[in-house]
Amino acid sequence: MEGIMNKLRHLDAYPKVNEDFYSRTLSGGFITLVSSVVMLLLFFSEIRLYLHPVVETKLVVDTSRGETLRINFDVTFPAIACSILSLDAIDISGGQHLDVKHDIVKKRLDVNGNVIEVRPDGVGSRKMEKPLQRQGGRLEHNETYCGSCYGAESIDGECCNSCEEVRDAYRMKGWAMSNLDLIEQCKREGFFQKIKDEEGEGCNIYGSLEVKKVAGNFHFAPGKSFDQSNIHVHDLQAFRKNRFNLSHTINRLAFGDHFPGVVNPLDGVQRMQKQPIGMYQYFIKVVPTMYKDENGHTIQTNQFSVTEHFKGAERGLLDNLAGVFFIYDLSPIKVTFAEGHVSFLHFLTNVCAIVGGVFAVSGIIDSCIYHGQKAMEKKMEIGKFN
């Protein structure tokens, strides 16, 4: 048994030195104190890293098919009325959503930015549920009202019972309405009076769009949109204006759901229009993103980058193109974020590396200082004898 113990004693990699041979110095004490503080700081930093999740990032090819893209927006126009502003969405597959009203809310704003009225359906004049006239005459008892569409009927006997329905019928035909004074429904509803009453107001429009996951654009522009010779234009003649101030503030713009650490570069962007007519263009590259938290919950969303351009012109030259356009395209690369924790063995390895590394480096520094001091003292003694 004693022989085994002696063999183990010879394997000792940490030979002990008698304390009588120790030489303690002031510099050694200072280095010990500094190295202890450094070790503690690095140790607590490693604990913090171990306790908090780390995010691993990967780039993969986006192979998803048949999905939709959800666009959340909140934009304020301080100098254009809600009755004038419309929202359209168009994609390269030929899909068009003109004068979007679903999931859209508009707030009328006064010159100070205070809310005057909230319109859940958002766009256009309010419809008259009980009109008093039937194409110029009085309604008889129990008679059903059927207003004329002024040649824009899609089927025989179609009724347009409000100014908004007449304008929609013209839009579906791709016609512009040159003179709303001749439209009985618009006169009855006081269409121009409402526009006049809202003159000088602003509009806050917010909501969401569900579009195909292909390249396209959505835009805010004055007037009703329609197709003229396969060209997308807006009818501005009804508003009798040749100047639209499209200054705007983008309170929020996001493609998909929020996830930790996301940065939407257009949030809070403010642009002031100085020319009579102008078109704002934001060219957006949408990057599909997947975020997986430490509990395994997955968020399928998007990030985006953006460049912008403003096209200005003299009055009357850009009437059908004035607006704020968001032109987006999708990246074929998908970014994945996955939360995870550092393993305990990795944590233990790092702690050992911290302690051993600081101890070794501080020992080298102490040895250099000690031997340097000894060399200086020896040279000084030799100098005294000479």
Coordinates of C-alpha atoms in Angstrom, one line a residue:
M1 CA 0.0 0.0 0.0
E2 CA 2.8 2.3 0.9
G3 CA 4.4 1.7 -2.5
I4 CA 1.2 2.7 -4.3
M5 CA 1.1 5.9 -2.2
N6 CA 4.7 6.7 -3.1
K7 CA 4.0 6.2 -6.8
L8 CA 1.0 8.6 -6.5
R9 CA 3.2 11.1 -4.8
H10 CA 5.6 11.0 -7.7
L11 CA 2.8 11.8 -10.1
D12 CA 2.1 15.1 -8.3
A13 CA 2.2 17.8 -11.0
Y14 CA 2.1 20.6 -8.4
P15 CA 5.2 20.3 -6.3
K16 CA 5.1 22.3 -3.0
V17 CA 7.8 24.8 -2.0
N18 CA 8.7 25.4 1.6
E19 CA 7.4 28.7 2.9
D20 CA 10.9 29.6 4.0
F21 CA 11.8 30.0 0.4
Y22 CA 8.9 32.3 -0.5
S23 CA 9.7 35.9 -1.3
R24 CA 6.7 38.3 -1.2
T25 CA 6.9 41.7 -2.9
L26 CA 4.8 44.8 -3.1
S27 CA 4.4 44.5 -6.9
G28 CA 3.3 40.9 -6.5
G29 CA 0.5 41.9 -4.1
F30 CA -0.6 44.7 -6.5
I31 CA -0.7 42.2 -9.5
T32 CA -2.6 39.7 -7.4
L33 CA -5.2 42.3 -6.5
V34 CA -5.6 43.4 -10.1
S35 CA -5.8 39.8 -11.5
S36 CA -8.4 38.9 -8.9
V37 CA -10.6 41.8 -9.9
V38 CA -10.2 40.8 -13.6
M39 CA -11.0 37.2 -12.9
L40 CA -14.2 38.2 -11.0
L41 CA -15.4 40.5 -13.8
L42 CA -14.8 37.8 -16.4
F43 CA -16.5 35.2 -14.2
F44 CA -19.6 37.3 -13.8
S45 CA -19.7 38.1 -17.5
E46 CA -19.5 34.4 -18.2
I47 CA -22.4 33.7 -15.7
R48 CA -24.5 36.4 -17.4
L49 CA -23.9 34.8 -20.8
Y50 CA -24.7 31.4 -19.4
L51 CA -28.0 32.6 -17.8
H52 CA -29.3 34.6 -20.8
P53 CA -30.2 33.0 -24.2
V54 CA -27.9 33.5 -27.2
V55 CA -29.2 34.0 -30.7
E56 CA -27.7 32.0 -33.5
T57 CA -28.2 33.4 -37.1
K58 CA -28.3 31.4 -40.3
L59 CA -28.9 32.1 -43.9
V60 CA -30.9 29.6 -46.0
V61 CA -32.7 29.6 -49.3
D62 CA -36.4 30.6 -49.0
T63 CA -38.4 27.6 -50.4
S64 CA -41.8 28.7 -49.1
R65 CA -44.7 28.7 -51.7
G66 CA -48.2 29.9 -51.8
E67 CA -47.9 32.1 -48.7
T68 CA -49.3 35.7 -48.2
L69 CA -47.5 38.8 -47.1
R70 CA -49.0 40.9 -44.3
I71 CA -48.2 44.6 -44.4
N72 CA -48.9 46.7 -41.3
F73 CA -48.8 50.5 -41.7
D74 CA -49.6 53.7 -39.9
V75 CA -49.1 56.9 -41.9
T76 CA -50.1 60.4 -41.2
F77 CA -50.8 63.1 -43.9
P78 CA -51.1 66.4 -42.2
A79 CA -52.2 68.4 -45.2
I80 CA -54.5 66.1 -47.2
A81 CA -58.1 65.2 -46.3
C82 CA -59.3 61.7 -45.7
S83 CA -62.1 62.1 -48.3
I84 CA -59.4 62.6 -51.0
L85 CA -57.0 59.9 -50.0
S86 CA -57.2 56.4 -51.3
L87 CA -55.1 53.2 -50.9
D88 CA -54.3 50.8 -53.8
A89 CA -52.2 47.6 -53.9
I90 CA -50.9 46.0 -57.1
D91 CA -48.6 43.0 -57.6
I92 CA -46.7 41.6 -60.6
S93 CA -49.0 38.6 -60.9
G94 CA -51.7 41.0 -62.1
G95 CA -53.6 41.2 -58.8
Q96 CA -55.1 44.6 -58.0
H97 CA -56.8 45.8 -54.8
L98 CA -58.1 49.3 -55.7
D99 CA -59.5 51.7 -53.1
V100 CA -58.9 49.3 -50.3
K101 CA -61.3 49.6 -47.4
H102 CA -61.1 46.3 -45.4
D103 CA -59.0 46.4 -42.2
I104 CA -58.4 50.1 -42.8
V105 CA -59.1 53.0 -40.4
K106 CA -58.9 56.7 -41.2
K107 CA -58.8 59.5 -38.7
R108 CA -59.6 63.1 -39.7
L109 CA -57.1 65.5 -38.2
D110 CA -57.3 69.2 -37.7
V111 CA -54.4 71.6 -38.3
N112 CA -53.0 70.9 -34.8
G113 CA -53.1 67.1 -35.4
N114 CA -56.1 66.5 -33.1
V115 CA -58.6 63.8 -34.1
I116 CA -61.9 65.1 -35.5
E117 CA -63.5 61.9 -36.6
V118 CA -62.7 58.2 -37.0
R119 CA -64.0 56.3 -40.1
P120 CA -63.8 52.5 -39.7
D121 CA -64.5 51.9 -43.4
G122 CA -62.1 54.6 -44.2
V123 CA -62.6 55.8 -47.7
G124 CA -65.0 58.1 -49.4
S125 CA -68.2 59.8 -48.5
R126 CA -70.9 58.2 -46.3
K127 CA -73.7 56.5 -48.1
M128 CA -77.3 57.6 -47.8
E129 CA -79.4 54.8 -46.5
K130 CA -82.7 56.5 -47.2
P131 CA -82.4 58.8 -50.2
L132 CA -85.2 61.2 -50.7
Q133 CA -85.2 61.2 -54.5
R134 CA -85.4 58.7 -57.3
Q135 CA -83.6 60.0 -60.4
G136 CA -85.0 63.4 -59.9
G137 CA -88.4 62.6 -58.5
R138 CA -89.9 62.0 -55.1
L139 CA -90.2 58.5 -53.7
E140 CA -93.7 57.0 -53.7
H141 CA -95.1 55.0 -50.8
N142 CA -93.1 51.7 -50.4
E143 CA -91.2 52.4 -53.6
T144 CA -87.6 51.1 -53.7
Y145 CA -84.9 53.6 -54.7
C146 CA -82.7 52.8 -57.7
G147 CA -80.3 55.5 -58.7
S148 CA -78.7 55.7 -62.1
C149 CA -75.1 54.7 -62.8
Y150 CA -75.0 57.2 -65.7
G151 CA -74.0 54.6 -68.3
A152 CA -71.5 52.7 -66.1
E153 CA -73.9 49.8 -65.3
S154 CA -72.2 46.4 -65.5
I155 CA -75.6 44.6 -65.9
D156 CA -79.1 45.8 -66.9
G157 CA -81.0 47.3 -64.0
E158 CA -78.0 47.9 -61.8
C159 CA -78.6 50.6 -59.2
C160 CA -76.1 53.2 -57.9
N161 CA -77.7 54.7 -54.8
S162 CA -74.9 56.9 -53.7
C163 CA -72.2 59.1 -55.1
E164 CA -69.6 56.5 -53.9
E165 CA -71.4 53.7 -55.9
V166 CA -71.4 55.9 -59.0
R167 CA -67.7 56.6 -58.7
D168 CA -67.0 52.9 -58.1
A169 CA -69.0 51.9 -61.2
Y170 CA -67.0 54.4 -63.3
R171 CA -63.8 53.1 -61.8
M172 CA -64.7 49.5 -62.7
K173 CA -65.3 50.6 -66.3
G174 CA -62.0 52.5 -66.3
W175 CA -63.7 55.8 -66.8
A176 CA -62.9 59.1 -65.3
M177 CA -65.7 61.3 -63.9
S178 CA -65.2 64.7 -65.5
N179 CA -68.2 66.5 -63.9
L180 CA -69.7 65.4 -60.6
D181 CA -72.1 68.4 -60.7
L182 CA -74.3 66.4 -63.0
I183 CA -74.4 63.4 -60.7
E184 CA -77.7 63.6 -58.8
Q185 CA -76.4 61.3 -55.9
C186 CA -73.3 63.5 -55.4
K187 CA -75.4 66.7 -55.3
R188 CA -77.9 65.1 -52.8
E189 CA -75.1 63.9 -50.5
G190 CA -73.3 67.3 -50.7
F191 CA -70.1 65.7 -52.0
F192 CA -68.4 68.9 -52.9
Q193 CA -69.5 70.5 -49.7
K194 CA -67.9 67.7 -47.7
I195 CA -64.7 68.2 -49.6
K196 CA -64.9 71.9 -48.9
D197 CA -65.6 71.4 -45.2
E198 CA -62.6 69.1 -44.9
E199 CA -60.2 71.5 -46.7
G200 CA -57.1 72.1 -44.7
E201 CA -57.5 68.9 -42.7
G202 CA -55.1 66.1 -42.4
C203 CA -55.5 62.3 -42.3
N204 CA -54.1 59.4 -40.3
I205 CA -54.6 56.1 -42.0
Y206 CA -53.6 52.8 -40.5
G207 CA -54.4 49.1 -40.8
S208 CA -53.0 46.1 -42.7
L209 CA -52.9 44.6 -46.1
E210 CA -52.9 40.9 -47.0
V211 CA -51.2 40.5 -50.4
K212 CA -49.6 37.7 -52.4
K213 CA -46.0 36.9 -51.6
V214 CA -44.7 38.4 -54.8
A215 CA -43.2 41.7 -55.8
G216 CA -45.6 44.6 -56.0
N217 CA -46.4 48.0 -54.6
F218 CA -49.0 49.7 -52.5
H219 CA -49.5 53.5 -52.5
F220 CA -51.5 56.3 -51.0
A221 CA -52.7 58.8 -53.6
P222 CA -55.4 61.4 -54.0
G223 CA -58.5 60.5 -56.1
K224 CA -60.1 57.3 -57.3
S225 CA -57.9 54.9 -59.3
F226 CA -58.8 53.3 -62.6
D227 CA -57.1 51.7 -65.6
Q228 CA -56.8 53.7 -68.7
S229 CA -55.2 51.8 -71.6
N230 CA -53.7 49.4 -69.1
I231 CA -52.1 52.3 -67.2
H232 CA -52.9 52.8 -63.6
V233 CA -54.1 56.4 -63.0
H234 CA -56.1 58.4 -60.5
D235 CA -59.1 60.6 -61.2
L236 CA -58.4 64.0 -59.7
Q237 CA -60.8 66.1 -61.7
A238 CA -63.6 65.6 -59.1
F239 CA -61.6 67.5 -56.5
R240 CA -61.0 70.6 -58.7
K241 CA -57.5 70.9 -57.4
N242 CA -54.1 71.0 -59.1
R243 CA -52.0 70.8 -56.0
F244 CA -51.8 68.1 -53.4
N245 CA -49.5 68.4 -50.4
L246 CA -48.3 64.8 -49.7
S247 CA -46.1 65.6 -46.8
H248 CA -46.3 62.6 -44.5
T249 CA -45.0 60.8 -41.4
I250 CA -44.5 57.1 -41.4
N251 CA -45.4 56.1 -37.8
R252 CA -45.0 52.4 -38.5
L253 CA -44.4 50.1 -41.4
A254 CA -43.8 46.4 -40.9
F255 CA -43.9 43.3 -43.1
G256 CA -45.2 40.6 -40.8
D257 CA -45.2 40.2 -37.0
H258 CA -42.9 41.8 -34.5
F259 CA -40.0 39.8 -33.1
P260 CA -37.3 40.6 -30.6
G261 CA -34.5 42.8 -32.0
V262 CA -36.3 43.8 -35.2
V263 CA -35.6 47.2 -36.7
N264 CA -38.0 48.8 -39.2
P265 CA -36.0 51.5 -40.9
L266 CA -39.0 53.6 -42.0
D267 CA -40.6 53.9 -38.5
G268 CA -40.7 57.6 -37.6
V269 CA -39.6 58.9 -41.0
Q270 CA -41.0 62.3 -41.9
R271 CA -41.0 64.0 -45.3
M272 CA -42.1 67.5 -46.2
Q273 CA -43.2 68.3 -49.7
K274 CA -41.9 71.6 -51.1
Q275 CA -43.0 71.4 -54.7
P276 CA -46.6 71.7 -55.9
I277 CA -46.7 68.1 -57.3
G278 CA -44.5 65.2 -56.3
M279 CA -44.2 61.5 -56.0
Y280 CA -42.5 59.8 -53.1
Q281 CA -41.0 56.3 -53.9
Y282 CA -39.7 53.9 -51.3
F283 CA -37.9 50.9 -52.8
I284 CA -38.1 48.1 -50.3
K285 CA -36.2 44.7 -50.2
V286 CA -38.2 42.3 -48.0
V287 CA -36.1 39.6 -46.4
P288 CA -38.1 36.5 -45.1
T289 CA -37.3 35.9 -41.5
M290 CA -37.9 33.1 -39.0
Y291 CA -37.4 33.6 -35.3
K292 CA -37.4 30.6 -32.9
D293 CA -37.3 31.3 -29.2
E294 CA -35.9 29.1 -26.5
N295 CA -39.3 27.5 -25.9
G296 CA -39.6 26.3 -29.5
H297 CA -42.2 28.9 -30.5
T298 CA -41.6 30.0 -34.1
I299 CA -42.5 33.4 -35.7
Q300 CA -42.6 33.6 -39.5
T301 CA -42.1 37.2 -40.4
N302 CA -40.0 39.6 -42.5
Q303 CA -37.3 42.3 -42.2
F304 CA -36.6 44.9 -44.9
S305 CA -34.1 47.5 -46.2
V306 CA -35.1 50.6 -48.1
T307 CA -33.9 53.3 -50.4
E308 CA -36.1 56.3 -51.3
H309 CA -36.5 58.7 -54.2
F310 CA -38.6 61.8 -54.7
K311 CA -39.8 62.8 -58.2
G312 CA -41.0 66.4 -58.4
A313 CA -42.5 68.3 -61.3
E314 CA -44.2 71.6 -62.1
R315 CA -47.9 71.9 -61.5
G316 CA -50.1 69.8 -63.7
L317 CA -47.4 67.5 -65.1
L318 CA -47.7 64.7 -62.5
D319 CA -51.4 64.9 -61.6
N320 CA -52.0 61.2 -62.2
L321 CA -48.9 60.0 -60.5
A322 CA -48.8 62.1 -57.3
G323 CA -48.7 59.9 -54.3
V324 CA -46.6 58.0 -51.8
F325 CA -45.5 54.7 -53.3
F326 CA -44.0 51.7 -51.5
I327 CA -42.5 49.4 -54.1
Y328 CA -41.4 46.1 -52.6
D329 CA -39.5 43.0 -53.8
L330 CA -38.7 39.8 -52.0
S331 CA -35.2 38.4 -51.3
P332 CA -34.7 34.6 -52.1
I333 CA -32.6 34.3 -49.0
K334 CA -34.2 33.6 -45.6
V335 CA -32.7 34.6 -42.3
T336 CA -33.3 32.3 -39.3
F337 CA -32.8 33.3 -35.7
A338 CA -32.7 30.6 -33.0
E339 CA -32.5 31.3 -29.3
G340 CA -30.5 28.8 -27.2
H341 CA -28.4 28.5 -24.0
V342 CA -24.7 27.8 -23.5
S343 CA -24.2 24.3 -22.2
F344 CA -22.9 23.8 -18.6
L345 CA -19.8 22.1 -19.9
H346 CA -19.0 25.0 -22.1
F347 CA -19.6 27.4 -19.2
L348 CA -17.3 25.3 -17.0
T349 CA -14.6 25.2 -19.7
N350 CA -14.7 29.0 -20.1
V351 CA -14.5 29.6 -16.3
C352 CA -11.4 27.3 -16.1
A353 CA -9.9 29.1 -19.1
I354 CA -10.5 32.5 -17.4
V355 CA -9.0 31.5 -14.1
G356 CA -6.0 29.6 -15.6
G357 CA -5.3 32.2 -18.2
V358 CA -5.4 35.2 -15.9
F359 CA -3.3 33.4 -13.3
A360 CA -0.7 32.4 -15.9
V361 CA -0.5 35.9 -17.5
S362 CA -0.3 37.6 -14.1
G363 CA 2.5 35.2 -13.1
I364 CA 4.5 36.0 -16.2
I365 CA 4.0 39.8 -15.5
D366 CA 5.0 39.3 -11.9
S367 CA 8.1 37.3 -12.9
C368 CA 9.2 39.9 -15.4
I369 CA 8.8 42.7 -12.8
Y370 CA 10.6 40.7 -10.1
H371 CA 13.5 39.7 -12.2
G372 CA 13.7 43.2 -13.7
Q373 CA 13.9 44.7 -10.2
K374 CA 16.6 42.2 -9.2
A375 CA 18.7 43.1 -12.3
M376 CA 18.4 46.8 -11.6
E377 CA 19.5 46.3 -8.0
K378 CA 22.4 44.2 -9.1
K379 CA 23.6 46.8 -11.6
M380 CA 23.3 49.5 -9.0
E381 CA 25.4 47.5 -6.5
I382 CA 28.1 47.0 -9.2
G383 CA 28.0 50.8 -9.9
K384 CA 28.7 51.6 -6.3
F385 CA 31.8 49.4 -6.2
N386 CA 33.1 51.0 -9.3

